[in-house]
mmCIF file of C-alpha atoms and ligand atoms in Angstrom:
data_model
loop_
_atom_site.group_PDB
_atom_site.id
_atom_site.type_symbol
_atom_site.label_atom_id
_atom_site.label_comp_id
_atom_site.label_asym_id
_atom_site.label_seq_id
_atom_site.Cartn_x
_atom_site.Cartn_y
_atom_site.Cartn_z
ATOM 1 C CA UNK A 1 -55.029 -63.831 -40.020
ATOM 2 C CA UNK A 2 -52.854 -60.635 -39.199
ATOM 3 C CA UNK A 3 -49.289 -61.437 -39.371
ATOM 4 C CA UNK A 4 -47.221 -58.991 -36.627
ATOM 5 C CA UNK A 5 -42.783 -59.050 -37.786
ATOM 6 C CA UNK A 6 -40.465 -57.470 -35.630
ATOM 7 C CA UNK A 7 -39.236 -55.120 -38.734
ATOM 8 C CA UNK A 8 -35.904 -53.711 -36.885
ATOM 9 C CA UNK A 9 -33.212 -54.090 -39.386
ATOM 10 C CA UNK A 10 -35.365 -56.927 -40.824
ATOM 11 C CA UNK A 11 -35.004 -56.603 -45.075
ATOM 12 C CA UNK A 12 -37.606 -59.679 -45.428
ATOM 13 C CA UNK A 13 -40.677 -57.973 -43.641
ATOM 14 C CA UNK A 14 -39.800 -54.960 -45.191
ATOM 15 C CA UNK A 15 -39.595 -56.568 -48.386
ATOM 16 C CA UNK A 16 -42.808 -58.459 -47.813
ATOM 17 C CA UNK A 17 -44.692 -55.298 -46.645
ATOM 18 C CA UNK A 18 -43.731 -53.863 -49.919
ATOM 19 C CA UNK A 19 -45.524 -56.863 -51.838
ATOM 20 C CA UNK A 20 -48.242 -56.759 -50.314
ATOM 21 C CA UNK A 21 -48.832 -52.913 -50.386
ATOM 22 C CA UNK A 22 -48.241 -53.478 -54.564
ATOM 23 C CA UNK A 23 -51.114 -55.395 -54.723
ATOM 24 C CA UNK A 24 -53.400 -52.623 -53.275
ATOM 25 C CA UNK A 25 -53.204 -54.654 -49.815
ATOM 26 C CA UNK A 26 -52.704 -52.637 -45.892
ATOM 27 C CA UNK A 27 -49.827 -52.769 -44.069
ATOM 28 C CA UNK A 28 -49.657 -51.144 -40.318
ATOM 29 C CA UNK A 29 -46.047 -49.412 -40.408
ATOM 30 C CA UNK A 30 -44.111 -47.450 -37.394
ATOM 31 C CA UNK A 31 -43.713 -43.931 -37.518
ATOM 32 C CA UNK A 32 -42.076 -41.629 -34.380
ATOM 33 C CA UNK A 33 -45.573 -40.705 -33.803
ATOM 34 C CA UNK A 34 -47.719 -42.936 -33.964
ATOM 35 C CA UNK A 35 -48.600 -46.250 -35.796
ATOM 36 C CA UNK A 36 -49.605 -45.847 -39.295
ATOM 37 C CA UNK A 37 -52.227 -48.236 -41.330
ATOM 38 C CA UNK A 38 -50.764 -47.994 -45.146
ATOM 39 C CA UNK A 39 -52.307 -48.313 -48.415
ATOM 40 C CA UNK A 40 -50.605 -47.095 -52.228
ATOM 41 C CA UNK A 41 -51.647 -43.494 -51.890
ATOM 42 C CA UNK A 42 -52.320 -43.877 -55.508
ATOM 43 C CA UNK A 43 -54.395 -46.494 -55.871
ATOM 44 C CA UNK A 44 -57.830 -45.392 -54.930
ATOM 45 C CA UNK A 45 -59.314 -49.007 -54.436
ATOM 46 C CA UNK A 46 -56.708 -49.683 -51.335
ATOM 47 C CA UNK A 47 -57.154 -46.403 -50.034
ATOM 48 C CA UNK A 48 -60.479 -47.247 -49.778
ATOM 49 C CA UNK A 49 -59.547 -50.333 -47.629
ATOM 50 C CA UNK A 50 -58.144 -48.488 -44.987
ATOM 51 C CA UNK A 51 -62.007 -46.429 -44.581
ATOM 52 C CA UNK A 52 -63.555 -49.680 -44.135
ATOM 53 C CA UNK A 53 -60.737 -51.536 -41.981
ATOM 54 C CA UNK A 54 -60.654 -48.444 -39.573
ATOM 55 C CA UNK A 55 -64.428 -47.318 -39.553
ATOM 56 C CA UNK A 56 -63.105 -44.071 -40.396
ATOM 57 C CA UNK A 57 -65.821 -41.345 -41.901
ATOM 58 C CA UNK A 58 -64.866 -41.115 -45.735
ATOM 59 C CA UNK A 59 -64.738 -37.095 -45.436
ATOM 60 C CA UNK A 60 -61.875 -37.237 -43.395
ATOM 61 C CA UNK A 61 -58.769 -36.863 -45.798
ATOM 62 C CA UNK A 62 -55.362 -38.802 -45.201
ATOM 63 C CA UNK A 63 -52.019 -38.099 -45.003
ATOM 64 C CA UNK A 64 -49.566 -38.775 -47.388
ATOM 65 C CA UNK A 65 -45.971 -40.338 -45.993
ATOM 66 C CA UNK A 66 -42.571 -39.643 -48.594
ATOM 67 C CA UNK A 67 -39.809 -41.287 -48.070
ATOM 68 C CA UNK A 68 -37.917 -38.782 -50.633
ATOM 69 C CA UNK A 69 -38.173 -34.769 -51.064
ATOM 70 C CA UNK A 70 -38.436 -36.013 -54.694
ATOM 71 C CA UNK A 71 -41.567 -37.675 -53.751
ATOM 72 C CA UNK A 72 -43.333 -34.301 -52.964
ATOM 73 C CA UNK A 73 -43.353 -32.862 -56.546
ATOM 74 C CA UNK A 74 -45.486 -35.160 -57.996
ATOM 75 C CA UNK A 75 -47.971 -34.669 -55.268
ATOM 76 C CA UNK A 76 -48.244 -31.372 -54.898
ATOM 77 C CA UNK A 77 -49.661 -28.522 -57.770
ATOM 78 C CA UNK A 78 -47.615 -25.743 -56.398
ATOM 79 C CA UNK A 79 -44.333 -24.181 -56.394
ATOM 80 C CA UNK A 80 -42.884 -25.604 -52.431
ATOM 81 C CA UNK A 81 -42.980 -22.185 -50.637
ATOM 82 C CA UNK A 82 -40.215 -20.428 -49.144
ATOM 83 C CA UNK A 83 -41.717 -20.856 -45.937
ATOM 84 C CA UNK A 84 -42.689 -24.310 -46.569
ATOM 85 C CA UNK A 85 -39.204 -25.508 -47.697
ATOM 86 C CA UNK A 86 -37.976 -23.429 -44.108
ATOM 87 C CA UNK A 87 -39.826 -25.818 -42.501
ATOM 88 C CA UNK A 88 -39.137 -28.866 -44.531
ATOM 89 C CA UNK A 89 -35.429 -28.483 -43.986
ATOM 90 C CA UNK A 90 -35.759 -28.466 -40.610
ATOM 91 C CA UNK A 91 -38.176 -30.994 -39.398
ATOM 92 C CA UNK A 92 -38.274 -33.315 -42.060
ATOM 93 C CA UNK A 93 -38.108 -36.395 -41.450
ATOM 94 C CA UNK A 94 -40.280 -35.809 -38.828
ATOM 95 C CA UNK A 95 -43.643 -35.226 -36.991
ATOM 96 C CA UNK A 96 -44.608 -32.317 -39.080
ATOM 97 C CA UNK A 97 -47.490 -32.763 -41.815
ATOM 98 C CA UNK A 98 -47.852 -29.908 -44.289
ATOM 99 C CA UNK A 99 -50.756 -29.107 -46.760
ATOM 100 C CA UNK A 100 -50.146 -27.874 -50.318
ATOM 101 C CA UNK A 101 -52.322 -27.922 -53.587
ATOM 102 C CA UNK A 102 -52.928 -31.426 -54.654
ATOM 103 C CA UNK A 103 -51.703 -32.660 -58.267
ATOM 104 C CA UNK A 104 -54.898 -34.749 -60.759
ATOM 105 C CA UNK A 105 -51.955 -37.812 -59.311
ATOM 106 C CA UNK A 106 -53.334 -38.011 -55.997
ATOM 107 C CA UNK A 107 -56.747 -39.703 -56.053
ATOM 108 C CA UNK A 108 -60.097 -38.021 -54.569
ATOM 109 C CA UNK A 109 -60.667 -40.725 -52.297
ATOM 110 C CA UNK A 110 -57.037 -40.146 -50.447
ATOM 111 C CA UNK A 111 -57.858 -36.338 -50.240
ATOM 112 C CA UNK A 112 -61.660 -36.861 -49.260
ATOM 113 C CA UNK A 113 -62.269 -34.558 -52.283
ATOM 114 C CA UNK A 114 -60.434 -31.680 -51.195
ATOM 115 C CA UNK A 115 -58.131 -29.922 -53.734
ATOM 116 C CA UNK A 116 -55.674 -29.609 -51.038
ATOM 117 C CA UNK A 117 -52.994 -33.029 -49.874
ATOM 118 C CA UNK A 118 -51.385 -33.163 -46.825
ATOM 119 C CA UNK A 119 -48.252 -34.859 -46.849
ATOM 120 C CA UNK A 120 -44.851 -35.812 -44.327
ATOM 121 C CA UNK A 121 -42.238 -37.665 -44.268
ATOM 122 C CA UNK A 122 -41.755 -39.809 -41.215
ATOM 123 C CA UNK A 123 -38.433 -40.323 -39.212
ATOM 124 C CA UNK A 124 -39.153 -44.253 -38.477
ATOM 125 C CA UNK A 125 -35.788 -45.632 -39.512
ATOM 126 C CA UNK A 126 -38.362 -48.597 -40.802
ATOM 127 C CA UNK A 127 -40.843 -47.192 -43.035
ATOM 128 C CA UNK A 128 -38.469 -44.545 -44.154
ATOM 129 C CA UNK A 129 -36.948 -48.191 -45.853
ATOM 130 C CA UNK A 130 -40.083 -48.957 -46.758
ATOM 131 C CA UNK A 131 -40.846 -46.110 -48.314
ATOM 132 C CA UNK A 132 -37.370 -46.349 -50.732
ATOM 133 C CA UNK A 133 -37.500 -50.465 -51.275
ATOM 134 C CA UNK A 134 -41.273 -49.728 -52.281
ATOM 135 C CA UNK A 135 -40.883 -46.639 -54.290
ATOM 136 C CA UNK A 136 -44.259 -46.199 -53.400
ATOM 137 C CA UNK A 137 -46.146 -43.144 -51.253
ATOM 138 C CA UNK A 138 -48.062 -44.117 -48.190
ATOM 139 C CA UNK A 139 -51.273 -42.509 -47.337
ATOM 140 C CA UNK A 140 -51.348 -43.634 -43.897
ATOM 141 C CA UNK A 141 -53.859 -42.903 -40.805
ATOM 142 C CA UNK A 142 -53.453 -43.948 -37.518
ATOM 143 C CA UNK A 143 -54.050 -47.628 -37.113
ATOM 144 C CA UNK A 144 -56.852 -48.088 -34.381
ATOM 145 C CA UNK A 145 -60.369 -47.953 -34.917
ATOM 146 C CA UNK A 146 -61.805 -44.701 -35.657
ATOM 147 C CA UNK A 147 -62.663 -43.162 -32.431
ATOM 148 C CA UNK A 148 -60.028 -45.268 -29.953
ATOM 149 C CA UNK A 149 -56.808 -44.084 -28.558
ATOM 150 C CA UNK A 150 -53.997 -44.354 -31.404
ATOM 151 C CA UNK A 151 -51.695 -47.180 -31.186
ATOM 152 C CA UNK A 152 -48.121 -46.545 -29.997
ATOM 153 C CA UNK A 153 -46.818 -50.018 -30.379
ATOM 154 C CA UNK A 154 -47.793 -53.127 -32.646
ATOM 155 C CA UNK A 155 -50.290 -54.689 -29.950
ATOM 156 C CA UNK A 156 -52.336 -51.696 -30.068
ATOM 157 C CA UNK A 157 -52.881 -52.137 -33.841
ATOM 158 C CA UNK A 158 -53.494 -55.639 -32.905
ATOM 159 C CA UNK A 159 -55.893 -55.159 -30.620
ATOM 160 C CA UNK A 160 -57.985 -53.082 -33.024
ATOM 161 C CA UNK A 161 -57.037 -54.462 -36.419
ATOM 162 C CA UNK A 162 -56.934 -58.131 -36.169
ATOM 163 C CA UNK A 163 -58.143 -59.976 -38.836
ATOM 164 C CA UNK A 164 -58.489 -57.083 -40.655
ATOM 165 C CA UNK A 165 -55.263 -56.136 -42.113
ATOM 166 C CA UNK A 166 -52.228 -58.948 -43.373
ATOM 167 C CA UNK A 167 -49.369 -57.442 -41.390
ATOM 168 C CA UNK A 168 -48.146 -55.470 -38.760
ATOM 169 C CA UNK A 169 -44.202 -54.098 -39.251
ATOM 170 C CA UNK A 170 -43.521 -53.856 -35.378
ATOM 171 C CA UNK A 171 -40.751 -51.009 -34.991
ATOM 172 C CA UNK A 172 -41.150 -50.853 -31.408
ATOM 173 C CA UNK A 173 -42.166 -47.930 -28.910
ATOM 174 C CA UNK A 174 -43.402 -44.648 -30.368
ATOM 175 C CA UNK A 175 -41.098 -42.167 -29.598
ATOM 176 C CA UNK A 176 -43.035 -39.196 -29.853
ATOM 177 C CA UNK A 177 -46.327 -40.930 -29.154
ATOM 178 C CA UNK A 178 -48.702 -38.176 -30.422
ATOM 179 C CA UNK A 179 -49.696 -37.573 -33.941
ATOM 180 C CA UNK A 180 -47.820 -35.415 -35.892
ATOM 181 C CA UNK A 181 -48.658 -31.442 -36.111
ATOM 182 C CA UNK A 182 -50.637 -30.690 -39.411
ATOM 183 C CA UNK A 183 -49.925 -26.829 -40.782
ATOM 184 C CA UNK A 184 -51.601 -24.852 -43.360
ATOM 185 C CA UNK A 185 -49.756 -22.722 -45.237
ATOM 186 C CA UNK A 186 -52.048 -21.949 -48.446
ATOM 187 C CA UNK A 187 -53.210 -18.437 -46.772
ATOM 188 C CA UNK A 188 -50.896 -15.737 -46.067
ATOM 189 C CA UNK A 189 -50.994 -16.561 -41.870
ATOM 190 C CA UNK A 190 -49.858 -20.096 -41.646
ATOM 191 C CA UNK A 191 -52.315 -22.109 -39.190
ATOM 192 C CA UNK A 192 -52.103 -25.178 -37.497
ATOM 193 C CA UNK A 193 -55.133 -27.102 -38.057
ATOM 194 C CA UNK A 194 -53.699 -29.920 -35.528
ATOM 195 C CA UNK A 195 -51.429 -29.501 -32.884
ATOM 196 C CA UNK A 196 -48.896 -32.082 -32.908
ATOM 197 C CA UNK A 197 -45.435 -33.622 -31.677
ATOM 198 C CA UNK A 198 -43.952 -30.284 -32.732
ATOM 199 C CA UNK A 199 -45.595 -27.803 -30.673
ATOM 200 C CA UNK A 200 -47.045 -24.441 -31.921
ATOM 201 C CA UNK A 201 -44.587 -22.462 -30.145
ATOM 202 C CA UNK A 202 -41.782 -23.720 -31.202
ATOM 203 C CA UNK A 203 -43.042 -23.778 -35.074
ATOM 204 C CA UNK A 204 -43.768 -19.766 -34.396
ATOM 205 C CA UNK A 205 -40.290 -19.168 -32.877
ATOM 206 C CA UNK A 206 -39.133 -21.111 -35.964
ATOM 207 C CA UNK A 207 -40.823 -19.303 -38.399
ATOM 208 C CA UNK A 208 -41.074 -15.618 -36.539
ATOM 209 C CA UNK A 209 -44.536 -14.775 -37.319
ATOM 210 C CA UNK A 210 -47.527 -15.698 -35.452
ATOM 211 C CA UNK A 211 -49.149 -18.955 -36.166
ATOM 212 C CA UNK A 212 -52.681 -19.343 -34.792
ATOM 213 C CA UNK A 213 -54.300 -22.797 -33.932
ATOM 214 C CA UNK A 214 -57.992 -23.688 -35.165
ATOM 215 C CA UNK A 215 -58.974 -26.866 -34.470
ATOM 216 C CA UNK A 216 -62.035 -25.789 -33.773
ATOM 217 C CA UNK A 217 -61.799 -27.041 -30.134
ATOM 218 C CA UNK A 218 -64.730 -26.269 -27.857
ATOM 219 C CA UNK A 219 -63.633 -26.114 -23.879
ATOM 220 C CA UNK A 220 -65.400 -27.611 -21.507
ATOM 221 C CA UNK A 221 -67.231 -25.406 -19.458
ATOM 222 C CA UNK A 222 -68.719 -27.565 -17.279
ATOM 223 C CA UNK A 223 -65.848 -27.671 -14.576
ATOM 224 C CA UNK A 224 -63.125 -30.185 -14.547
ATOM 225 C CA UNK A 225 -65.141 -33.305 -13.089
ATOM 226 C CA UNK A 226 -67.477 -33.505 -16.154
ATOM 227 C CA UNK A 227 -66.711 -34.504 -19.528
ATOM 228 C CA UNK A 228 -67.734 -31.703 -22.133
ATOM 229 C CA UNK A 229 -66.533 -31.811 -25.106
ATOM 230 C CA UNK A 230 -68.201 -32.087 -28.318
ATOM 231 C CA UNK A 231 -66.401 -34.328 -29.816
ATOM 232 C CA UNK A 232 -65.473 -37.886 -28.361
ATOM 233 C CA UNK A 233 -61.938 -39.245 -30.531
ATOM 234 C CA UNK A 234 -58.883 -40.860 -28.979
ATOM 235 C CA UNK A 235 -60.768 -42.284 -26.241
ATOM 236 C CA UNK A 236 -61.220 -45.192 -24.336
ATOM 237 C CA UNK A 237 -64.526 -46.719 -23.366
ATOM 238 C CA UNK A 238 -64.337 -45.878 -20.340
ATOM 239 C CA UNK A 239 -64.988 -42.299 -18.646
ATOM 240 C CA UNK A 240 -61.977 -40.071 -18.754
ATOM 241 C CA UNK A 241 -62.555 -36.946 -17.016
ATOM 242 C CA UNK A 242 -59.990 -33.728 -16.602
ATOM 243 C CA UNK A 243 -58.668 -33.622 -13.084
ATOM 244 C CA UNK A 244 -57.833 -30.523 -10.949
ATOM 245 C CA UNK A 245 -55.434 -30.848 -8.027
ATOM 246 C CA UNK A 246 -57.123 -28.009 -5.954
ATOM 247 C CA UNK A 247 -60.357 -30.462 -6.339
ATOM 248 C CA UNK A 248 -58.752 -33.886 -4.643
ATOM 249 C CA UNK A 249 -61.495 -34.384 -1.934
ATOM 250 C CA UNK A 250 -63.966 -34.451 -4.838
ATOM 251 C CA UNK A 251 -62.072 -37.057 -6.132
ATOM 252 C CA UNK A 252 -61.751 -38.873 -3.252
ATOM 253 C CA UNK A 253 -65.457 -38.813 -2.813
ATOM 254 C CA UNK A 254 -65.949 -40.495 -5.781
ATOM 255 C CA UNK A 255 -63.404 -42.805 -4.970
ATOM 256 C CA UNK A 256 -65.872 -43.892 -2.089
ATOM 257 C CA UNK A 257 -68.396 -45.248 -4.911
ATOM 258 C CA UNK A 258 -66.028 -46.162 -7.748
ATOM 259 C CA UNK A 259 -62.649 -47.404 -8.744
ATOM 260 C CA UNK A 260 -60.692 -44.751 -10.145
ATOM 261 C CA UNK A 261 -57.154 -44.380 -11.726
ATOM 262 C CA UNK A 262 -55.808 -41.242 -11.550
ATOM 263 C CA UNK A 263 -52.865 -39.938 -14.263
ATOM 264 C CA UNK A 264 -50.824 -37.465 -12.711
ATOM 265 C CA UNK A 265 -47.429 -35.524 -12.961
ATOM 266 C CA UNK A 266 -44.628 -36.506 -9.717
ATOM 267 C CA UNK A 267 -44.981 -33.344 -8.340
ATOM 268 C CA UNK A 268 -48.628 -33.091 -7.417
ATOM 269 C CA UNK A 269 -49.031 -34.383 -3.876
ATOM 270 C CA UNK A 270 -52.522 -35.932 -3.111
ATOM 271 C CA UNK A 271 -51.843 -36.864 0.756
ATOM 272 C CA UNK A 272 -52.922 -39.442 2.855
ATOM 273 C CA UNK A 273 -55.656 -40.514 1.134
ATOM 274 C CA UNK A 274 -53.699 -41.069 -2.537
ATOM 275 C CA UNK A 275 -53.641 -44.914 -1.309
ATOM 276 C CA UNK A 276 -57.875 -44.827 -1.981
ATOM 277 C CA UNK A 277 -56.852 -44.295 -5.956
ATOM 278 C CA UNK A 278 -54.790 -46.051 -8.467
ATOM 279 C CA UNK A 279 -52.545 -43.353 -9.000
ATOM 280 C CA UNK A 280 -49.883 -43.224 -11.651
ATOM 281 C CA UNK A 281 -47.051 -40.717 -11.685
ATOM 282 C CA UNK A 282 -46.840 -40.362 -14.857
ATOM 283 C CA UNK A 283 -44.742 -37.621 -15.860
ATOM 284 C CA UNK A 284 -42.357 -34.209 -14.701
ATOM 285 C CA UNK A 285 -44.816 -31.043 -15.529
ATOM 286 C CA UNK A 286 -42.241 -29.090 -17.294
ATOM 287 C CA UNK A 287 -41.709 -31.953 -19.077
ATOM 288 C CA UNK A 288 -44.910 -33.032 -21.508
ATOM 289 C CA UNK A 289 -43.193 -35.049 -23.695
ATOM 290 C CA UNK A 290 -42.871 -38.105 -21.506
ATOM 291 C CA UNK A 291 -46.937 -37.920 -21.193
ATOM 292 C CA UNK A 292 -46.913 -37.589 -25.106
ATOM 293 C CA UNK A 293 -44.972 -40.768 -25.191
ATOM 294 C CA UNK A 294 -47.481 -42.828 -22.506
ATOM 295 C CA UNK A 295 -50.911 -41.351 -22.777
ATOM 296 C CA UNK A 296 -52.253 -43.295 -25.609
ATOM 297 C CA UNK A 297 -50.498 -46.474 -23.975
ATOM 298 C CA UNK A 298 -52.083 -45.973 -20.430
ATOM 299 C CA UNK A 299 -55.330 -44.879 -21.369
ATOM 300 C CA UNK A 300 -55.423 -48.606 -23.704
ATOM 301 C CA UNK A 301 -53.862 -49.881 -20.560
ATOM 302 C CA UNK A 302 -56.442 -48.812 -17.980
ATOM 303 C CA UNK A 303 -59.199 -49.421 -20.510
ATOM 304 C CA UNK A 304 -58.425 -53.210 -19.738
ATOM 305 C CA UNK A 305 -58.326 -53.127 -16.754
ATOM 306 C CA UNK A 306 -60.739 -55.026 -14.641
ATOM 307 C CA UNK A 307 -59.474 -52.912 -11.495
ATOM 308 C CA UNK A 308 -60.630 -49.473 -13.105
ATOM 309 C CA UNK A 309 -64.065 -48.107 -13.338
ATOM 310 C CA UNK A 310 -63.206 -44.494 -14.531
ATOM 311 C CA UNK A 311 -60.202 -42.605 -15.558
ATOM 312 C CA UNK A 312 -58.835 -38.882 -14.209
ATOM 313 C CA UNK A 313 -56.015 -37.353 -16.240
ATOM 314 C CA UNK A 314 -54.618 -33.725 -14.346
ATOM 315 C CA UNK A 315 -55.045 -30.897 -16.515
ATOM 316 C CA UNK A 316 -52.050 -29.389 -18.155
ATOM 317 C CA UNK A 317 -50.660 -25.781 -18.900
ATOM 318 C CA UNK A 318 -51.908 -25.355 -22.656
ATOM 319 C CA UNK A 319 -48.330 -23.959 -23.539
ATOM 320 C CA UNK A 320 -45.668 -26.094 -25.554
ATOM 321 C CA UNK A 321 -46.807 -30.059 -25.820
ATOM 322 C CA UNK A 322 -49.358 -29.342 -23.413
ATOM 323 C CA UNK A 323 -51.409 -27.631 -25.766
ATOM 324 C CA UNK A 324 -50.892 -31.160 -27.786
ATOM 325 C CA UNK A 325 -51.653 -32.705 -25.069
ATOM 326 C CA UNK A 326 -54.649 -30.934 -23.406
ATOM 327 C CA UNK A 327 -56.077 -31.224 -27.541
ATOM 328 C CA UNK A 328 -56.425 -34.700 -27.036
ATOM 329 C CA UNK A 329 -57.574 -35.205 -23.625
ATOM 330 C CA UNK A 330 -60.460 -32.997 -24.011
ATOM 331 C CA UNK A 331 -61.192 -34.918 -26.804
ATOM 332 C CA UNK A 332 -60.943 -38.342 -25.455
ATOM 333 C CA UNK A 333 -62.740 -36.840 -22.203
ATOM 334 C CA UNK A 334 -66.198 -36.020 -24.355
ATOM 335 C CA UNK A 335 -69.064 -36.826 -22.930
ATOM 336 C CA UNK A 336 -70.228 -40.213 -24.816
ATOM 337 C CA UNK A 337 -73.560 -39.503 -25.417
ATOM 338 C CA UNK A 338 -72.485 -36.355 -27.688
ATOM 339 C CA UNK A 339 -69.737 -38.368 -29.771
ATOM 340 C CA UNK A 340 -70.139 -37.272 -33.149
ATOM 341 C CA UNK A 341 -68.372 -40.266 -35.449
ATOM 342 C CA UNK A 342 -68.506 -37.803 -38.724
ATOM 343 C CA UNK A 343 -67.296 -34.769 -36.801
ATOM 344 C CA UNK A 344 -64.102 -32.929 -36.148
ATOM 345 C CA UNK A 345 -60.808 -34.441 -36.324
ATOM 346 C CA UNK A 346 -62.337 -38.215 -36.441
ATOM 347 C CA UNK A 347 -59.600 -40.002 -37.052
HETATM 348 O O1 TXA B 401 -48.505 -38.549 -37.022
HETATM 349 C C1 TXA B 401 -49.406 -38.654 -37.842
HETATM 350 O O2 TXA B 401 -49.796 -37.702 -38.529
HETATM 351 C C2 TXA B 401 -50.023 -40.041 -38.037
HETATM 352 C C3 TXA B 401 -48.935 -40.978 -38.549
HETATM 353 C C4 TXA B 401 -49.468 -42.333 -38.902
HETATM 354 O O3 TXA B 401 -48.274 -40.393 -39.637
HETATM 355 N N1 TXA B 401 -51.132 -39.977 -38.924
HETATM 356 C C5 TXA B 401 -52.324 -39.434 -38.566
HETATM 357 O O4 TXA B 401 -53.279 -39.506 -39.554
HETATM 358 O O5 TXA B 401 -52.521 -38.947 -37.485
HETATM 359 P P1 TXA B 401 -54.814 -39.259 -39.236
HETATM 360 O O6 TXA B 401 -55.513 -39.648 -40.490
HETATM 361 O O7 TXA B 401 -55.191 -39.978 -38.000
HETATM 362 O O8 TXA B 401 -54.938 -37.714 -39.082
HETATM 363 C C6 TXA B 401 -54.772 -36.885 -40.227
HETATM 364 C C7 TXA B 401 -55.202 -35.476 -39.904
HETATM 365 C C8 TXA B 401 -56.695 -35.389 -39.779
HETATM 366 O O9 TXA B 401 -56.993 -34.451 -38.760
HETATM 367 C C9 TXA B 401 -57.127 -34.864 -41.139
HETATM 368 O O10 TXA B 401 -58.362 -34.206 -41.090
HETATM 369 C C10 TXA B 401 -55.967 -33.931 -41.465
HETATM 370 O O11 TXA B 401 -54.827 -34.615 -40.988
HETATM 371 N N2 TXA B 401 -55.829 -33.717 -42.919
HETATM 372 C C11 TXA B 401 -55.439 -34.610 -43.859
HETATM 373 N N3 TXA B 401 -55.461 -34.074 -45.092
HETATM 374 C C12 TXA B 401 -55.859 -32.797 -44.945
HETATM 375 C C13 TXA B 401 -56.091 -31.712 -45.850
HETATM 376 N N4 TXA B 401 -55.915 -31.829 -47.159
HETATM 377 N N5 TXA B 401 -56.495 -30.530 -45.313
HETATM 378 C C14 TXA B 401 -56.691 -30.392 -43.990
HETATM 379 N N6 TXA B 401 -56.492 -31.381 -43.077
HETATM 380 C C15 TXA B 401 -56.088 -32.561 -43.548
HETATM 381 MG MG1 MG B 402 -55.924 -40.602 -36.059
#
């Protein structure tokens, strides 16, 4: 039975997270992204727990959570960069995952055999007090199946995990709601191998060199009605599908046949016939972040929901979150038949 303790300011569940994660045992822990599912990041035989409890390909390497700079030396087999202390110093704690050279400490099966780690240190006022009580270092996933939307709040990792895992530390709301934003820095032009709650830009401002994304991401081409993408992660079962305001009265066709929600920003008007659609205003367009905060929530949401036959999401300007955003949505928007459970950023 999975137990699920409000954690805020709580020292027992805190305490009895730490036990458990001792003994080689999961615990699903807040971060400011997204909900984590924690093993020792040293102990290979609970690492491989998490594989099993989340479905999640074993070439797919995890991240490692520090609640200390200290932490990081141990971990890594590499001088910390100038560069990469710039950007330690600045955004940790936070949603920002770095890669370095990994030390013979940290285990093949956290690193999926690479010789590389990747490791952050989240902001979650929580597991940051886990991470210190425990002394230990957190190699930490997202906690929903492989595949599914991640979980923003403790009944998403419910939903998924039950049964699976002993406890869920419920911190709340995600406040950043996307996963954090993974960068390379081992070659000479840093690259972001996952865009994140930080966006790109800002990193590149930050830094003042270019920073170039490959996520190997291949666009639809197929129009925005049709689901295209390779790869099929973060997604409900249900069909998502990319949404183009200039193309409402193809939507409202469909809307003839099928139930539809529709995720949209406030400003895009849809007319008379917006009362044939579940619509839901979800967010300001110059302002992404509120989607990053709800997306993962809704889509679980409408996923559920016996009212809803098939899901439209309007397409965002790729610039700043968006780009974080549009990442995932074309991902969650792949066509089912072409999911690829070993492929791309699986997780
Ligand atoms: O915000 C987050 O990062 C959340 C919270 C729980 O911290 N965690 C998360 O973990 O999103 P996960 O496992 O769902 O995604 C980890 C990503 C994957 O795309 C994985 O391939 C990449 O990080 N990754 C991990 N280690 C890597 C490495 N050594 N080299 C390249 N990519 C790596
Ligand atoms: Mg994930």
């Amino acid at each position: 039975q999975t137990e699920i303790i409000k954690a805020n300011n709580d020292d027992q569940a805190v305490e009895k997270a730490a036990e458990l994660l001792h003994k080689g045992e999961l615990v699903a822990i807040p971060t400011e992204t997204v909900y984590g599912l924690a093993a020792d990041a040293l102990n290979p035989e609970a690492v491989k727990r998490i594989f099993e409890a989340k479905g999640r390909p074993q070439d797919n390497p995890l991240i490692i959570h520090i609640g200390a700079q200290k932490d990081l030396e141990k971990l890594i087999a590499e001088k910390v960069s100038k560069r990469a202390q710039k950007l330690i110093d600045k955004y940790w704690p936070g949603p920002l995952t770095l890669i370095f050279k990994k030390s013979s400490l940290v285990p093949a099966e956290t690193s999926a055999g690479l010789d590389t780690v990747a490791v952050r240190m989240p902001s979650h006022p929580v597991t940051i007090k886990l991470l210190q009580k425990s002394g230990l270092v957190l190699a930490a996933p997202s906690a929903n199946t492989s595949g599914y939307p991640s979980p923003t709040r403790a009944e998403h990792v419910y939903a998924d995990l039950k049964t699976k895992i002993p406890l869920i530390l419920d911190g709340g709301s995600c406040e950043v709601g996307v996963e954090s934003t993974v960068i390379d820095l081992s070659q000479k032009e840093a690259v972001v191998l996952r865009p994140g709650g930080i966006s790109r830009e800002e990193l590149a401002e930050f830094l003042g060199e270019e920073l170039k994304l490959n996520n190997n991401l291949e666009k639809s081409t197929q129009g925005v009605i049709s689901p295209g993408m390779k790869y099929r992660h973060y997604a409900p079962q249900k069909n998502l599908y990319i949404f183009d305001p200039v193309k409402k009265d193809l939507l409202f066709k469909k809307a003839e046949q099928k139930k539809i929600a529709l995720i949209i920003s406030r400003q895009t008007e849809l007319g008379q016939k917006e009362d044939q659609l579940k619509v839901i205003r979800a967010f300001d367009r110059e302002k992404p972040a509120e989607l990053a905060r709800k997306l993962f929530a809704l889509l679980r949401e409408l996923d559920s929901d016996p009212e809803v036959e098939e899901i439209y999401i309007e397409e965002l300007k790729e610039e700043g979150l968006g780009e974080t955003l549009m990442n995932r949505i074309y991902k969650a928007a792949a066509a089912k038949d072409e999911a690829q459970p070993g492929g791309g950023d699986n997780s």
